[in-house]
Coordinates of C-alpha atoms in Angstrom, one line a residue:
M183 CA -32.5 -31.7 -5.4
N184 CA -30.7 -30.2 -2.4
I185 CA -33.4 -31.6 -0.1
V186 CA -36.3 -34.1 -0.8
L187 CA -39.6 -32.6 0.3
F188 CA -42.8 -34.4 1.1
E189 CA -46.4 -33.4 1.9
S190 CA -47.4 -34.0 5.5
D191 CA -49.9 -36.8 4.4
E192 CA -47.1 -38.6 2.5
I193 CA -45.1 -39.3 5.7
G194 CA -45.4 -43.0 6.5
Q195 CA -46.7 -43.9 3.0
P196 CA -44.7 -45.9 0.4
L197 CA -43.1 -43.8 -2.3
V198 CA -43.6 -45.4 -5.8
L199 CA -40.5 -45.9 -7.9
S200 CA -42.0 -43.8 -10.7
D201 CA -42.0 -40.7 -8.5
E202 CA -39.2 -38.3 -9.4
R203 CA -38.2 -38.2 -5.8
A204 CA -37.7 -41.9 -5.7
K205 CA -35.7 -41.8 -8.9
H206 CA -33.5 -39.1 -7.3
I207 CA -33.0 -40.9 -4.0
L208 CA -32.0 -44.2 -5.7
G209 CA -30.5 -43.0 -9.0
V210 CA -28.9 -39.7 -8.3
L211 CA -28.1 -39.9 -4.6
G212 CA -27.4 -43.7 -5.0
R213 CA -29.0 -44.5 -1.6
Q214 CA -29.6 -48.1 -0.7
K215 CA -31.4 -49.8 2.2
S216 CA -30.5 -48.2 5.6
D217 CA -29.0 -45.1 3.9
T218 CA -30.1 -41.6 4.9
F219 CA -30.7 -38.4 3.0
D220 CA -31.8 -34.8 3.7
A221 CA -35.6 -34.5 3.8
G222 CA -38.4 -32.3 5.1
V223 CA -42.1 -31.7 5.2
I224 CA -43.4 -28.7 3.1
D225 CA -43.9 -25.8 5.5
G226 CA -42.8 -28.2 8.3
K227 CA -39.6 -29.5 9.9
R228 CA -36.4 -30.6 8.2
G229 CA -34.1 -33.5 9.1
K230 CA -33.1 -37.0 7.8
A231 CA -35.0 -39.8 6.1
T232 CA -33.9 -43.4 6.0
V233 CA -34.5 -45.9 3.3
D234 CA -36.1 -48.8 5.2
S235 CA -36.8 -51.1 2.2
I236 CA -36.7 -51.1 -1.6
G237 CA -39.4 -53.1 -3.3
T238 CA -40.3 -53.8 -6.9
E239 CA -42.9 -51.0 -7.0
S240 CA -42.0 -48.6 -4.2
I241 CA -39.6 -47.7 -1.4
S242 CA -40.4 -47.4 2.3
L243 CA -39.0 -44.5 4.3
S244 CA -38.8 -43.4 7.9
F245 CA -38.2 -39.8 9.1
D246 CA -36.4 -38.0 11.8
L247 CA -37.3 -34.4 11.4
Q248 CA -36.2 -32.2 14.3
H249 CA -35.0 -29.0 12.7
E250 CA -37.5 -26.1 12.8
E251 CA -37.0 -23.8 9.8
P252 CA -36.7 -20.1 10.2
S253 CA -39.3 -17.7 8.9
L254 CA -39.1 -16.3 5.4
Y255 CA -37.7 -12.8 4.9
P256 CA -40.4 -10.1 5.4
I257 CA -40.4 -9.2 1.7
D258 CA -43.7 -9.2 -0.2
L259 CA -43.3 -9.2 -4.0
I260 CA -45.9 -7.7 -6.3
V261 CA -45.2 -8.4 -10.0
G262 CA -47.2 -7.6 -13.1
L263 CA -48.2 -10.8 -14.9
S264 CA -45.8 -11.6 -17.7
R265 CA -45.3 -14.4 -20.2
P266 CA -45.7 -17.8 -18.6
Q267 CA -42.0 -18.6 -19.1
T268 CA -41.0 -15.4 -17.3
N269 CA -43.4 -16.1 -14.5
R270 CA -41.9 -19.6 -14.1
K271 CA -38.5 -18.2 -13.6
I272 CA -39.8 -15.6 -11.1
L273 CA -41.6 -18.2 -9.1
Q274 CA -38.6 -20.4 -8.7
E275 CA -35.9 -17.7 -8.2
A276 CA -37.9 -15.4 -5.8
T277 CA -38.8 -18.5 -3.8
S278 CA -35.2 -19.7 -3.5
M279 CA -34.3 -16.2 -2.3
G280 CA -36.7 -16.4 0.6
V281 CA -39.5 -13.9 -0.1
R282 CA -42.6 -14.2 2.1
S283 CA -45.2 -13.8 -0.6
L284 CA -45.6 -13.3 -4.4
S285 CA -48.6 -11.5 -5.9
F286 CA -48.9 -11.7 -9.7
V287 CA -51.2 -8.8 -10.8
T288 CA -53.0 -7.7 -13.9
T289 CA -51.6 -4.5 -15.3
E290 CA -52.6 -2.1 -18.1
R291 CA -49.6 -3.1 -20.3
G292 CA -49.8 -6.8 -19.6
E293 CA -51.7 -9.4 -21.7
A294 CA -55.0 -10.4 -20.0
S295 CA -54.5 -14.0 -21.3
Y296 CA -51.5 -14.4 -19.1
A297 CA -53.8 -14.8 -16.0
T298 CA -55.5 -17.8 -17.6
S299 CA -52.5 -19.7 -18.9
K300 CA -52.0 -23.3 -17.9
L301 CA -49.3 -22.2 -15.5
W302 CA -52.1 -21.0 -13.2
T303 CA -55.1 -23.0 -14.2
T304 CA -53.4 -26.4 -13.7
R305 CA -51.5 -25.4 -10.5
E306 CA -48.3 -25.9 -12.4
W307 CA -47.1 -22.8 -10.5
R308 CA -46.7 -24.8 -7.3
R309 CA -44.2 -27.2 -8.9
H310 CA -41.9 -24.2 -9.6
V311 CA -42.3 -22.9 -6.1
V312 CA -41.4 -26.3 -4.6
A313 CA -38.3 -26.3 -6.9
G314 CA -37.3 -23.0 -5.5
V315 CA -37.7 -24.3 -1.9
V316 CA -35.7 -27.4 -2.7
Q317 CA -32.9 -25.2 -4.2
A318 CA -32.7 -23.2 -1.0
F319 CA -32.5 -26.3 1.2
T320 CA -35.5 -25.3 3.3
T321 CA -39.1 -26.3 3.7
R322 CA -40.8 -22.8 3.8
M323 CA -43.0 -21.9 0.9
P324 CA -44.2 -18.3 0.2
Q325 CA -47.8 -17.4 -0.2
V326 CA -48.7 -17.1 -3.9
S327 CA -51.7 -15.2 -5.5
F328 CA -52.3 -14.4 -9.1
G329 CA -54.8 -12.7 -11.4
I330 CA -55.7 -10.0 -8.9
S331 CA -55.7 -6.3 -9.8
L332 CA -52.8 -4.0 -8.9
K333 CA -55.1 -1.9 -6.7
V334 CA -56.2 -4.9 -4.7
A335 CA -52.6 -6.0 -4.2
L336 CA -51.5 -2.5 -3.1
E337 CA -54.3 -2.3 -0.6
A338 CA -53.4 -5.7 0.8
K339 CA -49.9 -4.2 1.6
A340 CA -51.2 -1.1 3.3
N341 CA -49.4 -2.0 6.6
A342 CA -46.0 -2.6 5.0
E343 CA -43.3 -0.5 6.7
V344 CA -41.5 0.2 3.5
K345 CA -43.2 0.3 0.0
I346 CA -41.1 0.5 -3.1
A347 CA -41.9 0.3 -6.8
L348 CA -39.2 -0.3 -9.3
D349 CA -39.4 2.0 -12.3
N350 CA -36.8 3.1 -14.9
Y351 CA -38.5 6.2 -16.1
E352 CA -39.6 8.4 -13.2
A353 CA -37.5 7.1 -10.2
D354 CA -35.0 9.5 -8.8
L355 CA -33.3 7.2 -6.4
T356 CA -31.6 3.8 -6.8
L357 CA -33.0 1.0 -4.8
S358 CA -29.9 0.9 -2.7
E359 CA -30.4 4.5 -1.6
V360 CA -33.9 3.9 -0.3
D361 CA -34.3 3.6 3.5
R362 CA -35.4 0.0 3.6
G363 CA -36.2 -0.5 7.3
S364 CA -36.4 -4.1 8.5
D365 CA -39.9 -5.2 9.6
S366 CA -41.9 -5.4 6.3
I367 CA -41.1 -4.5 2.8
A368 CA -43.4 -4.5 -0.2
L369 CA -41.6 -4.5 -3.6
A370 CA -43.6 -3.9 -6.8
L371 CA -42.4 -4.5 -10.3
G372 CA -44.4 -3.9 -13.5
S373 CA -44.9 -6.5 -16.3
E374 CA -42.4 -6.8 -19.1
R375 CA -43.6 -3.5 -20.6
G376 CA -43.4 -1.6 -17.4
W377 CA -45.9 0.6 -15.5
S378 CA -48.4 2.9 -17.2
G379 CA -48.7 6.6 -16.1
A380 CA -51.9 5.8 -14.3
E381 CA -50.3 2.9 -12.5
R382 CA -47.4 5.1 -11.3
E383 CA -50.0 7.5 -9.9
M384 CA -51.8 4.7 -8.2
L385 CA -48.5 3.5 -6.7
R386 CA -47.8 7.0 -5.3
E387 CA -51.3 7.2 -3.9
H388 CA -50.6 4.0 -2.0
H389 CA -47.3 5.5 -0.7
F390 CA -45.0 3.5 -2.9
Q391 CA -41.7 5.2 -3.5
L392 CA -40.3 4.8 -7.0
A393 CA -36.7 3.5 -7.3
H394 CA -34.5 2.0 -10.0
L395 CA -31.7 -0.5 -10.4
G396 CA -29.6 1.6 -12.7
P397 CA -29.8 3.0 -16.3
R398 CA -30.0 -0.4 -18.1
P399 CA -33.4 -1.9 -18.8
L400 CA -33.6 -5.4 -17.3
R401 CA -35.7 -8.4 -18.0
T402 CA -38.5 -8.8 -15.4
E403 CA -37.0 -11.9 -13.9
T404 CA -33.6 -10.3 -13.7
A405 CA -35.0 -7.2 -12.0
V406 CA -36.8 -9.4 -9.5
V407 CA -33.6 -11.2 -8.5
A408 CA -31.6 -8.0 -8.4
G409 CA -34.2 -6.1 -6.4
I410 CA -34.5 -8.9 -3.8
A411 CA -30.7 -9.1 -3.6
V412 CA -30.4 -5.4 -2.8
L413 CA -33.1 -5.6 -0.1
L414 CA -31.3 -8.5 1.5
R415 CA -28.0 -6.6 1.8

């Protein structure tokens, strides 16, 4: 953990020793009474926490959180639902890179069952988002939605300044050649089997420009990271 994060209602409460964060503070960081470590409140301020006491069942902490975190990058990601293991990687990596939102959409070539996997039904997804936030040494979490249709997701980004869909088959420009602007970018990627012809037409109807990342087909999670990296240049 590059930073230890807490929910706002956990501040001032004992942290049980069985909690992974307590194990990290005491075991990995090696903190003892009166020692400090980097901490923050999810979607709140960042600063230092102090170990006030170490008991047999829990530790007590105090917080000095003064640093206001900057806003996330104005990049809204739309991704076709893929296998749960792929979605887990996307959740963590896209979050660590600072995107503002992630929308996982149903597509014609994606498996319908992906939307009802335990990743989504048990809120496991949030754990992977938090892991991405921790990796990035920040507190800001992106908005996450899942199981919505591609059409609904595209309509929700109607006001985006720049709209781009990655596609290896019909795109004429590379992503780096697209005029990316700066205020708001919506980036769409298909599921592991890509877009259907009807979905490409829908993307165009919603003013999404097709672009590619080169001639080599990439895994979805790799394309997500590469696409975000190009947009952040």
